[in-house]
PDB file of C-alpha atoms in Angstrom:
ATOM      1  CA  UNK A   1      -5.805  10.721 -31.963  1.00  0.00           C
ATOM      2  CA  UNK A   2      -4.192   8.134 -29.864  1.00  0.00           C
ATOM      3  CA  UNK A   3      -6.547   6.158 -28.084  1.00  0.00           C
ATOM      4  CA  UNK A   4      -6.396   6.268 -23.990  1.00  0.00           C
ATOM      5  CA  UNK A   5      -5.934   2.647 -22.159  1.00  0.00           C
ATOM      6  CA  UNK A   6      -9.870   2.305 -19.979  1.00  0.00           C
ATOM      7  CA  UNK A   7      -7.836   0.253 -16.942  1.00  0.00           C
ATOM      8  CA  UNK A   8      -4.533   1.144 -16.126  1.00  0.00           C
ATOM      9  CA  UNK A   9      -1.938  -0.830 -14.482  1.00  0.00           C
ATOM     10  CA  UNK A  10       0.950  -0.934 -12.083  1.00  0.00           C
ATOM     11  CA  UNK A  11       3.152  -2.895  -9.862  1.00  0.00           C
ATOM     12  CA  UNK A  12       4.755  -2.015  -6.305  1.00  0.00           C
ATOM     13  CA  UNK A  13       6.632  -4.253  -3.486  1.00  0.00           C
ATOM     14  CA  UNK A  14       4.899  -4.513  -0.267  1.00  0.00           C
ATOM     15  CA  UNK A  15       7.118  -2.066   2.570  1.00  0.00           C
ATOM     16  CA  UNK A  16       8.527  -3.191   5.933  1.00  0.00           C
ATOM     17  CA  UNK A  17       6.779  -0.217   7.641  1.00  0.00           C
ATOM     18  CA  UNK A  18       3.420  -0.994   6.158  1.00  0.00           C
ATOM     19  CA  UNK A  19       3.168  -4.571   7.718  1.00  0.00           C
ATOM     20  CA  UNK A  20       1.311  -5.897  10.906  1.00  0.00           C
ATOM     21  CA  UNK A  21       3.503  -8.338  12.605  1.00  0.00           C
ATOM     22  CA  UNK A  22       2.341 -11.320  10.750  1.00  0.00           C
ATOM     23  CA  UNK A  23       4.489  -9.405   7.867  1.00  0.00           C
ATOM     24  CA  UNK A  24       0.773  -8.864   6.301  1.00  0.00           C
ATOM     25  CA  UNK A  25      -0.049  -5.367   4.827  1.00  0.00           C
ATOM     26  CA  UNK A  26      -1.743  -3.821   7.308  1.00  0.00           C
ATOM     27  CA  UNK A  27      -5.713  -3.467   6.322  1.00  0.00           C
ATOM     28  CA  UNK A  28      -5.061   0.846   6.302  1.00  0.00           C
ATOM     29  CA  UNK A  29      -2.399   0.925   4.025  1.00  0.00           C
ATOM     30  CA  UNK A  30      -3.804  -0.892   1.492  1.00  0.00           C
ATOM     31  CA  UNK A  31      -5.967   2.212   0.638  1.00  0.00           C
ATOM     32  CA  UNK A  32      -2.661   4.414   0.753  1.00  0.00           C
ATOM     33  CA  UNK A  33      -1.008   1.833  -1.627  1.00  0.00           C
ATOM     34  CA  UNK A  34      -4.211   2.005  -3.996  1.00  0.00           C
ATOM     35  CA  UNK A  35      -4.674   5.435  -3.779  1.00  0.00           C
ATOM     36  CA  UNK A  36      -1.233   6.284  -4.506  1.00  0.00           C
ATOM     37  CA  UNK A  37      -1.045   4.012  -7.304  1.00  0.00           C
ATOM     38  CA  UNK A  38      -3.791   5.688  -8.699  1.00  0.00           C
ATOM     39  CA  UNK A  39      -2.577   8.991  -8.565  1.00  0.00           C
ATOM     40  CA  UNK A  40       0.500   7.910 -10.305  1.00  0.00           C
ATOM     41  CA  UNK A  41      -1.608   5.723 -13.373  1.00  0.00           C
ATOM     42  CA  UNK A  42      -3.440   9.284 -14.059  1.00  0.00           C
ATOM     43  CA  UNK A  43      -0.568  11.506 -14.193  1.00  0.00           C
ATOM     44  CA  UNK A  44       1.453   8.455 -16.628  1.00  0.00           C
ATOM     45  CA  UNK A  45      -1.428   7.428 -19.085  1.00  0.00           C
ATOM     46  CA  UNK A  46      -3.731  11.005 -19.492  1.00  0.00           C
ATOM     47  CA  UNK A  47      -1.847  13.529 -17.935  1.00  0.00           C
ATOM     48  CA  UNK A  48      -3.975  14.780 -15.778  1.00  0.00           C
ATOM     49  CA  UNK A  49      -1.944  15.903 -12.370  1.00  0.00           C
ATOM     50  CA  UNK A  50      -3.992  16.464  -9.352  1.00  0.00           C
ATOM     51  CA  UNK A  51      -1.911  18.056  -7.445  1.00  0.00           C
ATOM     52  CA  UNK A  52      -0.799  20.570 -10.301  1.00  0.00           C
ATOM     53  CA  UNK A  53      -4.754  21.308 -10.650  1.00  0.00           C
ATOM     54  CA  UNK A  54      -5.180  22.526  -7.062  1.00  0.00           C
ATOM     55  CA  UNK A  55      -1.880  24.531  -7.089  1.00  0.00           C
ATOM     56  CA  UNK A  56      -2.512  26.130 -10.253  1.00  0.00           C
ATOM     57  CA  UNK A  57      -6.685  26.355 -11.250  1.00  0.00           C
ATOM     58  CA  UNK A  58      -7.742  25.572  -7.201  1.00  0.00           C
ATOM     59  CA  UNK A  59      -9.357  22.442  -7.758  1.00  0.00           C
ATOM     60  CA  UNK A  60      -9.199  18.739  -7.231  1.00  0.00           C
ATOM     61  CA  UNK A  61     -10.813  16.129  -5.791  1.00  0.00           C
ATOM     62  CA  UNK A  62     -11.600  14.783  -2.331  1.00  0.00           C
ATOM     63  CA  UNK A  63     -12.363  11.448  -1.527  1.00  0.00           C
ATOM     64  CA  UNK A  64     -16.010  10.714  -0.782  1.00  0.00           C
ATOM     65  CA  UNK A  65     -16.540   7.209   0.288  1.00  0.00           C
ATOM     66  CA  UNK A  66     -14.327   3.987  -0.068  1.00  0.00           C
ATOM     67  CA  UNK A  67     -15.635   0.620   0.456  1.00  0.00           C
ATOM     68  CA  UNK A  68     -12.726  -2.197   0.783  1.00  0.00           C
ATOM     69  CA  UNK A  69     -12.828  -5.848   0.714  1.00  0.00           C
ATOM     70  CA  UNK A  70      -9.427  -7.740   2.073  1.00  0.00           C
ATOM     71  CA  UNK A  71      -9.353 -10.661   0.107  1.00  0.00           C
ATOM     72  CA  UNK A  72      -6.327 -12.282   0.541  1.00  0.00           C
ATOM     73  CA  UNK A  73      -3.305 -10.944   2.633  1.00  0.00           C
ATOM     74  CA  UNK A  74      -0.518  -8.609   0.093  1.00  0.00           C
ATOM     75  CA  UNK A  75       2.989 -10.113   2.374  1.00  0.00           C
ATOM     76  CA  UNK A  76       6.021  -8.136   3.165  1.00  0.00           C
ATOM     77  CA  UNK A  77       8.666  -7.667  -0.038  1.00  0.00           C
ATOM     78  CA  UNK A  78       5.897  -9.257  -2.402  1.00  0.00           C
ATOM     79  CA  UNK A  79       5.306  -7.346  -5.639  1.00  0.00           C
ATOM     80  CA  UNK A  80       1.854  -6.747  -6.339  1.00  0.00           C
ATOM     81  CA  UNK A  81       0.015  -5.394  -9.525  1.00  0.00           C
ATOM     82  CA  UNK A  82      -2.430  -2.607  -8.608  1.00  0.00           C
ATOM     83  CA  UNK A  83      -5.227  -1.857 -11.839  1.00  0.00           C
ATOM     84  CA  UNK A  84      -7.591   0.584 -12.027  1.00  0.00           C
ATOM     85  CA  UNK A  85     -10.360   2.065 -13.910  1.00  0.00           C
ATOM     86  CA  UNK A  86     -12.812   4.555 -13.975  1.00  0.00           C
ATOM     87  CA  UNK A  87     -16.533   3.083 -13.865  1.00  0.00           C
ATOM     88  CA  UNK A  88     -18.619   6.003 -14.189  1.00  0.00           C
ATOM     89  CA  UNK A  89     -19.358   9.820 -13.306  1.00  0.00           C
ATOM     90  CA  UNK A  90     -21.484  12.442 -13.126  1.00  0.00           C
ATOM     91  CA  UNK A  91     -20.895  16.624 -13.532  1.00  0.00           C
ATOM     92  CA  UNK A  92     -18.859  16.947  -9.799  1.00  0.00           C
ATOM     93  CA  UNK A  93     -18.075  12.858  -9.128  1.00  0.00           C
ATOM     94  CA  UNK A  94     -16.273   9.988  -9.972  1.00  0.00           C
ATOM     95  CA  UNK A  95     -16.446   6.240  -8.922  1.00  0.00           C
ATOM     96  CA  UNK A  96     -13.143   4.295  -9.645  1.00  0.00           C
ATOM     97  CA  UNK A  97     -12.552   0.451  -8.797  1.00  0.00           C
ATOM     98  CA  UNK A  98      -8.611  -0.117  -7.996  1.00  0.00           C
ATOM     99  CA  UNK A  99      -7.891  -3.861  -7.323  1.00  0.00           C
ATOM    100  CA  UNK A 100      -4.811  -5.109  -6.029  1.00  0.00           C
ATOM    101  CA  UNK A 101      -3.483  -8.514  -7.707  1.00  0.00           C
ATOM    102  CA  UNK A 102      -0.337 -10.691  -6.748  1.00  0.00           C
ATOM    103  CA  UNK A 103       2.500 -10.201  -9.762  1.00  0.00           C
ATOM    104  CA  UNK A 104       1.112 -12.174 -11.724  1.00  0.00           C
ATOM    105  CA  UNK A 105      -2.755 -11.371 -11.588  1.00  0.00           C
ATOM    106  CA  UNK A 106      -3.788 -14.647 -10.578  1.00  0.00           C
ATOM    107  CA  UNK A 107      -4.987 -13.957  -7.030  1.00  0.00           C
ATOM    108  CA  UNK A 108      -6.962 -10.902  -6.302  1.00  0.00           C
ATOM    109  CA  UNK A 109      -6.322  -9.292  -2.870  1.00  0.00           C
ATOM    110  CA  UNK A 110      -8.319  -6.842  -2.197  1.00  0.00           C
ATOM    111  CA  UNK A 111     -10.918  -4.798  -3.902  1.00  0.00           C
ATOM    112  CA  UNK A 112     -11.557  -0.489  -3.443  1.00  0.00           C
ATOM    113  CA  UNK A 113     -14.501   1.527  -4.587  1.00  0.00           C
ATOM    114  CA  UNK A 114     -13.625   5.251  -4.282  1.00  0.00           C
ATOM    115  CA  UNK A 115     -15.967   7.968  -5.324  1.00  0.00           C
ATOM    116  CA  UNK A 116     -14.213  11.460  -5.797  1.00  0.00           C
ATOM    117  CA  UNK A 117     -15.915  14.502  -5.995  1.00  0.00           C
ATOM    118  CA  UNK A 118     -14.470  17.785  -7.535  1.00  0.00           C
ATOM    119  CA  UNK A 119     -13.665  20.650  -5.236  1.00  0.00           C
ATOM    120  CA  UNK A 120     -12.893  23.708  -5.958  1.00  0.00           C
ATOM    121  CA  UNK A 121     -10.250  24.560  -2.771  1.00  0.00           C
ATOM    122  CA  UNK A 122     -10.621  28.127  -3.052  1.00  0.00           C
ATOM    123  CA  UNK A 123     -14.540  27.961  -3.045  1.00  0.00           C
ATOM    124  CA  UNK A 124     -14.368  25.403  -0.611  1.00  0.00           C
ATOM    125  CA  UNK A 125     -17.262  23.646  -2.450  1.00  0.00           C
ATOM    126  CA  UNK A 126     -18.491  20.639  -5.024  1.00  0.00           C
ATOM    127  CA  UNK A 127     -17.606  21.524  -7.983  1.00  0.00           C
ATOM    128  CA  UNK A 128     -18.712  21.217 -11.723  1.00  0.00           C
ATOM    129  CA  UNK A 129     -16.298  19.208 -14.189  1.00  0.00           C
ATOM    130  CA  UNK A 130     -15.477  21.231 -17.162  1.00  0.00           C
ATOM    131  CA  UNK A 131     -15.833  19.872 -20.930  1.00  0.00           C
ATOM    132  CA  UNK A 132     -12.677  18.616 -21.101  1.00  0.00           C
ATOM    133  CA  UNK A 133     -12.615  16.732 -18.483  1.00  0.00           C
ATOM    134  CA  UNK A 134     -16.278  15.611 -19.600  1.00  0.00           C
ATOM    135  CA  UNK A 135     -14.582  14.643 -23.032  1.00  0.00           C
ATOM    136  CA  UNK A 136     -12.124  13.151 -20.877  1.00  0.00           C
ATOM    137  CA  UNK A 137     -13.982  10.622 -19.007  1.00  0.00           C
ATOM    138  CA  UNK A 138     -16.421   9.842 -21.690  1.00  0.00           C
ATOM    139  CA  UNK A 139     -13.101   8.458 -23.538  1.00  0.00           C
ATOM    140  CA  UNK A 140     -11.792   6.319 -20.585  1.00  0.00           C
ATOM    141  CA  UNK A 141     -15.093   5.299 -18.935  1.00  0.00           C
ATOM    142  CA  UNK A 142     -14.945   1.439 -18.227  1.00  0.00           C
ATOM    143  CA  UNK A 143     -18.364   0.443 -16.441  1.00  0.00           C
ATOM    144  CA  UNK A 144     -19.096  -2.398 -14.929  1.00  0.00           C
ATOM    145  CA  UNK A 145     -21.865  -4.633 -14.741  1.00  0.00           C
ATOM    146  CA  UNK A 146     -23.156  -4.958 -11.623  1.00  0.00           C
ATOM    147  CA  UNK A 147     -24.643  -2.087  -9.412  1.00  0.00           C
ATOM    148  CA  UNK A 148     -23.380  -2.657  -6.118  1.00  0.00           C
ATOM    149  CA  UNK A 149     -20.227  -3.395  -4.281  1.00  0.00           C
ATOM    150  CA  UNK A 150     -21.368  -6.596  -2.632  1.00  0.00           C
ATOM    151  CA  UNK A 151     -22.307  -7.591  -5.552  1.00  0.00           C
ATOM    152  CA  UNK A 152     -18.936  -7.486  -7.424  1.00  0.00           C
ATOM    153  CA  UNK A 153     -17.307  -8.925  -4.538  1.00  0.00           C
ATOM    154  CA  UNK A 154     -19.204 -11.748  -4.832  1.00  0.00           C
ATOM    155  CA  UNK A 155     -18.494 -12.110  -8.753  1.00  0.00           C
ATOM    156  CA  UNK A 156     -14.719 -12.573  -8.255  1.00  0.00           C
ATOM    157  CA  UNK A 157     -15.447 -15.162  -5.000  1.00  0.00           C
ATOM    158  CA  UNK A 158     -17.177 -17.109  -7.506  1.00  0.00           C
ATOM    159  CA  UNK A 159     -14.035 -17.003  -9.817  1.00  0.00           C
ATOM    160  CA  UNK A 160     -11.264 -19.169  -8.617  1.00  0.00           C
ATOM    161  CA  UNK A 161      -9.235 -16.403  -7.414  1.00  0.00           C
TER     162      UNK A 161
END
């Protein structure tokens, strides 16, 4: 059985339209540039397609809170390296950290905490995981060791980041 990566990893350049005009990301998009990074990681390392889930079984997942810190500006036209991992769940959520790096990982910009809970769209309610995406997470988990999001802010201030 081939063993699943617990923090995945991509990069992306920093768009024109997505600047402020100090030619900074702009503090909304950086969730859309997380989010969507996310999304992609999923589908590439364990296969597991959102989208194709609520089209063809009628459930997904909705975003239930995000908490953001803006560490350092993400410029226009730089390349940034966007990881993320899943930290823990439950039967109908998930909490997922998704930090966004410069290219070379030595400057954290910005740090997301998204929880996701399962829907079922035709329902229209919270919904249950199923085993396999039980066996799923238990093979990817990746917690961390704090318990709150202030709190792991303040462990990568203290790194020289």
């Amino acid at each position: 059985m081939q063993t699943l990566p617990k923090t995945l990893e991509s990069k992306t350049k920093i768009r024109f339209q997505h600047c402020d005009p100090f030619n900074h990301l702009n503090n909304a998009e950086y969730i859309n540039y997380m989010i969507n990074a996310r999304e992609d990681q999923v589908i590439d390392h364990y296969n597991l397609d959102f989208f194709k889930m609520a089209e063809n079984q009628g459930i997904s997942w909705v975003v239930g809170t995000n908490q953001i810190a803006y560490l350092k500006p993400a410029f226009l036209m730089e390349t940034v390296v966007i990881d993320s991992q899943l930290f823990k769940y439950s039967e109908n959520e998930l909490m997922v950290e998704i930090k966004m790096w410069n290219h070379n990982k030595t400057q954290l910009k910005s740090i997301l905490w998204s929880s996701f809970v399962h829907f079922n769209l035709l329902k229209q309610k919270r919904w249950n995981h199923d085993a396999k995406l039980m066996e799923l997470f238990s093979t990817v988990v990746n917690p961390i060791e704090v318990s709150s999001f202030n709190e792991r802010i303040s462990s990568f201030k203290t790194q020289k980041m």
